[in-house]
Every structure is written in structure tokens, then in C-alpha cells.
Coordinates of C-alpha atoms in Angstrom, one line a residue:
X1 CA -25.2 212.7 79.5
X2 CA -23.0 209.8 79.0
X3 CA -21.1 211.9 76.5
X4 CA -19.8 214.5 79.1
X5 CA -19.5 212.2 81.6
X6 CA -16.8 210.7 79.3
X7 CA -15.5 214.3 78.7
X8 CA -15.1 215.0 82.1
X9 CA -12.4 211.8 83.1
X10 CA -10.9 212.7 79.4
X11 CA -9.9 215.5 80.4
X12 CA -8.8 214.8 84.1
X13 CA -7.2 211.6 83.4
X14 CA -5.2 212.2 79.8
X15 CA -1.5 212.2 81.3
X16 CA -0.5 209.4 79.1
X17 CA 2.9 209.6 80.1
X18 CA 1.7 209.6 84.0
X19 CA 0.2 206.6 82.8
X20 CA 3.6 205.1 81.7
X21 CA 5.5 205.6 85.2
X22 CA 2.7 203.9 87.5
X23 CA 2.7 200.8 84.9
X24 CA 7.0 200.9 85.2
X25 CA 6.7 201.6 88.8
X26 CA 4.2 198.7 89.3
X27 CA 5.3 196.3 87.5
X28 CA 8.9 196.5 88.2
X29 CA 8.3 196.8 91.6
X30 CA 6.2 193.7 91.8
X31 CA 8.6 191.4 90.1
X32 CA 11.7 192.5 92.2
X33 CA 9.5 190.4 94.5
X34 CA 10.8 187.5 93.1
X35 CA 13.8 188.3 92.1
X36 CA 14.2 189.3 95.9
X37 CA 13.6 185.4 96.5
X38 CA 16.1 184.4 94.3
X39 CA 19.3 186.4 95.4
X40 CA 18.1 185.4 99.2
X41 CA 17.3 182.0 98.0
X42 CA 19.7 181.5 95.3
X43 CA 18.8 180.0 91.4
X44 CA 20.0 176.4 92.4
X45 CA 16.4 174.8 92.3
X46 CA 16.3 176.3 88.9
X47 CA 19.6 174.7 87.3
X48 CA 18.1 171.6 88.3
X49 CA 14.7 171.5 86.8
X50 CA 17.0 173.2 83.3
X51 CA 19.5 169.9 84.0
X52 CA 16.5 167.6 84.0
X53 CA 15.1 168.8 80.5
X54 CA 18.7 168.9 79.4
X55 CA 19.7 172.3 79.2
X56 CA 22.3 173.9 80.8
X57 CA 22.2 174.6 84.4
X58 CA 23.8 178.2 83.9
X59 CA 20.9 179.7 82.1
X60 CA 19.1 179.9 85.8
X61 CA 21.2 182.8 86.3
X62 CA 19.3 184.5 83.7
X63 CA 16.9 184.9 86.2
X64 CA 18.7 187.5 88.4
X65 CA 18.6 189.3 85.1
X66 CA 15.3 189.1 84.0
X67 CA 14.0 189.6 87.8
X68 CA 16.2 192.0 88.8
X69 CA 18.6 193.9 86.5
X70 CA 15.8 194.3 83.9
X71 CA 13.0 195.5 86.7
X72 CA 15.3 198.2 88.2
X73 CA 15.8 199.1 84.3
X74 CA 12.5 199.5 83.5
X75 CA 11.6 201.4 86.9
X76 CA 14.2 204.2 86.6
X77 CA 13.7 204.2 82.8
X78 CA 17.1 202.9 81.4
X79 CA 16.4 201.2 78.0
X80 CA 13.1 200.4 79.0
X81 CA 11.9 198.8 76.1
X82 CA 15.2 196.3 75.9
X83 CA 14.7 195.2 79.2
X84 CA 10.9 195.2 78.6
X85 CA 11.9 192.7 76.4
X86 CA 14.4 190.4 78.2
X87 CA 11.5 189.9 81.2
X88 CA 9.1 189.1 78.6
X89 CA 11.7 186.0 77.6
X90 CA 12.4 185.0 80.7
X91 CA 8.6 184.6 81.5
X92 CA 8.3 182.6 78.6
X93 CA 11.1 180.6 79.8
X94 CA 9.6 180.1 83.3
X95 CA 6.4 179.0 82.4
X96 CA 7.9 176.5 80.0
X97 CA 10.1 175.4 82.8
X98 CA 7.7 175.7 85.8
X99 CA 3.8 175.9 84.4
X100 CA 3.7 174.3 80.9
X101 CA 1.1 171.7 82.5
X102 CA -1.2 174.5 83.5
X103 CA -2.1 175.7 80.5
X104 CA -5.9 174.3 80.5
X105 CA -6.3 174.6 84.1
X106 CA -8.3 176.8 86.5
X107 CA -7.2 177.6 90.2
X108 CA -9.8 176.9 92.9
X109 CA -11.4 180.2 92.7
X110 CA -11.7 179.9 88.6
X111 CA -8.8 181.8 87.9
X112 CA -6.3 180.7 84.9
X113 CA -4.0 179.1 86.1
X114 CA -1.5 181.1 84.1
X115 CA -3.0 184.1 84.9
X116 CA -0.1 185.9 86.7
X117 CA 2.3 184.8 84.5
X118 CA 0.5 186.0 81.5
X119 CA -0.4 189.4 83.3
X120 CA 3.6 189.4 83.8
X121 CA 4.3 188.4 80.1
X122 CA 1.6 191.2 78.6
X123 CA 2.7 193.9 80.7
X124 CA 6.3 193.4 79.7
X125 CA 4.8 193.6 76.1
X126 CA 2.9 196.6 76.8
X127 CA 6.0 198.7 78.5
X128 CA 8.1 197.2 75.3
X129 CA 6.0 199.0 73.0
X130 CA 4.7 201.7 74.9
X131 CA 8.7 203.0 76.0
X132 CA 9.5 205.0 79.1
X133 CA 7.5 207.7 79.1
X134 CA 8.9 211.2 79.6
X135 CA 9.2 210.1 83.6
X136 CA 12.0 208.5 84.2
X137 CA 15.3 208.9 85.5
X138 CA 17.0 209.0 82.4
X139 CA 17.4 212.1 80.7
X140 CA 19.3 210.8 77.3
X141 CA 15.8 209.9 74.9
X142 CA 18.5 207.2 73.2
X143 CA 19.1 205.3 76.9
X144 CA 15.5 205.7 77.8

């Protein structure tokens, strides 16, 4: 019984590549979020807190890039797996910056602390190796 069960949402939910676009579409969606914030609320508050561990200030602007350019990339399908990869870095980046302390805590509901952060990190990984998909905007397979 189980067995067809299992059959039966196979075979009317095997569109891997179906698949592929809601996870782009999500996820880049999602994270324009905050790169929305940022170009409205500018990266400023982010050079500081790089000045105060001693880096330099313009690395914040990477931000507009990994929250922005590279979510719009991944979306339409332009070198997805490149920009897959530059949000992944700047998540690791952000939580070093912004959450590092958070690591062994729990939110007030028992949630990681982390936990979007690490969903944003893993799903970046997951489009990286997964690629586009054959939806996407981008016809050339070499750009995609």
C-alpha cells in the first residue's frame, strides 16, 4: 500500500528541474529582502562594525552584491552556480560579522539561533551544486 502510494507522488511530482526554479525563485526572492534594506538604508552600519574588527570599511559594499546582484543572478538563471556561490560567502561573512556569538544559542521559541542564516548559507550550497535548471532566462547552457 505504502509502495504505490510512493508511486503515485513519484510520478506526479518528478519535475526535477520544476524543482530547481521554485528553489531560485524563492530563495532569491527572499534575500532581495535584504538587500532591499540596504540600497534604501545604505551599507554604512556595516563599514563600521568591519572598521571595528579592523577590516576595511569598503568590503560592506560587498553586500549589495551578494544581496542583490547575485539574487537577481540566480533568479533569471545567469551563472547561477557563481553567484550561488558569492551569497554563500557573504553569509559566512555576515554571520561572522553580525552572529558569531549565537552559535550555541536558542531563540525564545527553541529555534537555533542561526537558523536563518544557515538555511540562507545551505540553500546557496544547494543551487551551487544543483545549477539552473533548464528554467531560466538564459538560454546559452555556458551563462546558465
Amino acid at each position: 500500500m505504502f509502495g504505490g502510494i510512493n508511486q503515485m507522488f513519484t510520478r506526479m511530482s518528478d519535475h526535477p528541474d520544476f524543482g530547481k526554479l521554485l528553489l531560485r525563485l524563492t530563495f532569491g526572492g527572499l534575500l532581495l529582502f535584504h538587500g532591499a534594506f540596504k540600497a534604501v538604508h545604505g551599507v554604512g552600519w556595516i563599514a563600521h562594525m568591519l572598521s571595528v574588527k579592523g577590516m576595511p570599511g569598503f568590503i560592506a559594499y560587498g553586500a549589495y552584491i551578494g544581496e542583490i546582484a547575485a539574487p537577481v543572478m540566480v533568479i533569471i538563471g545567469l551563472m547561477t552556480r557563481p553567484a550561488a556561490f558569492i551569497i554563500a560567502v557573504n553569509m559566512i561573512v555576515a554571520t561572522l560579522l553580525v552572529k558569531m556569538g549565537d552559535v550555541w544559542h536558542r531563540t525564545d521559541v527553541g529555534a537555533w539561533a542561526l537558523e536563518t542564516e544557515a538555511l540562507y548559507l545551505l540553500g546557496a550550497l544547494a543551487i551551487m551544486f544543483l545549477g539552473a535548471g533548464k528554467y531560466t532566462l538564459v538560454r546559452d547552457s555556458r551563462l546558465q
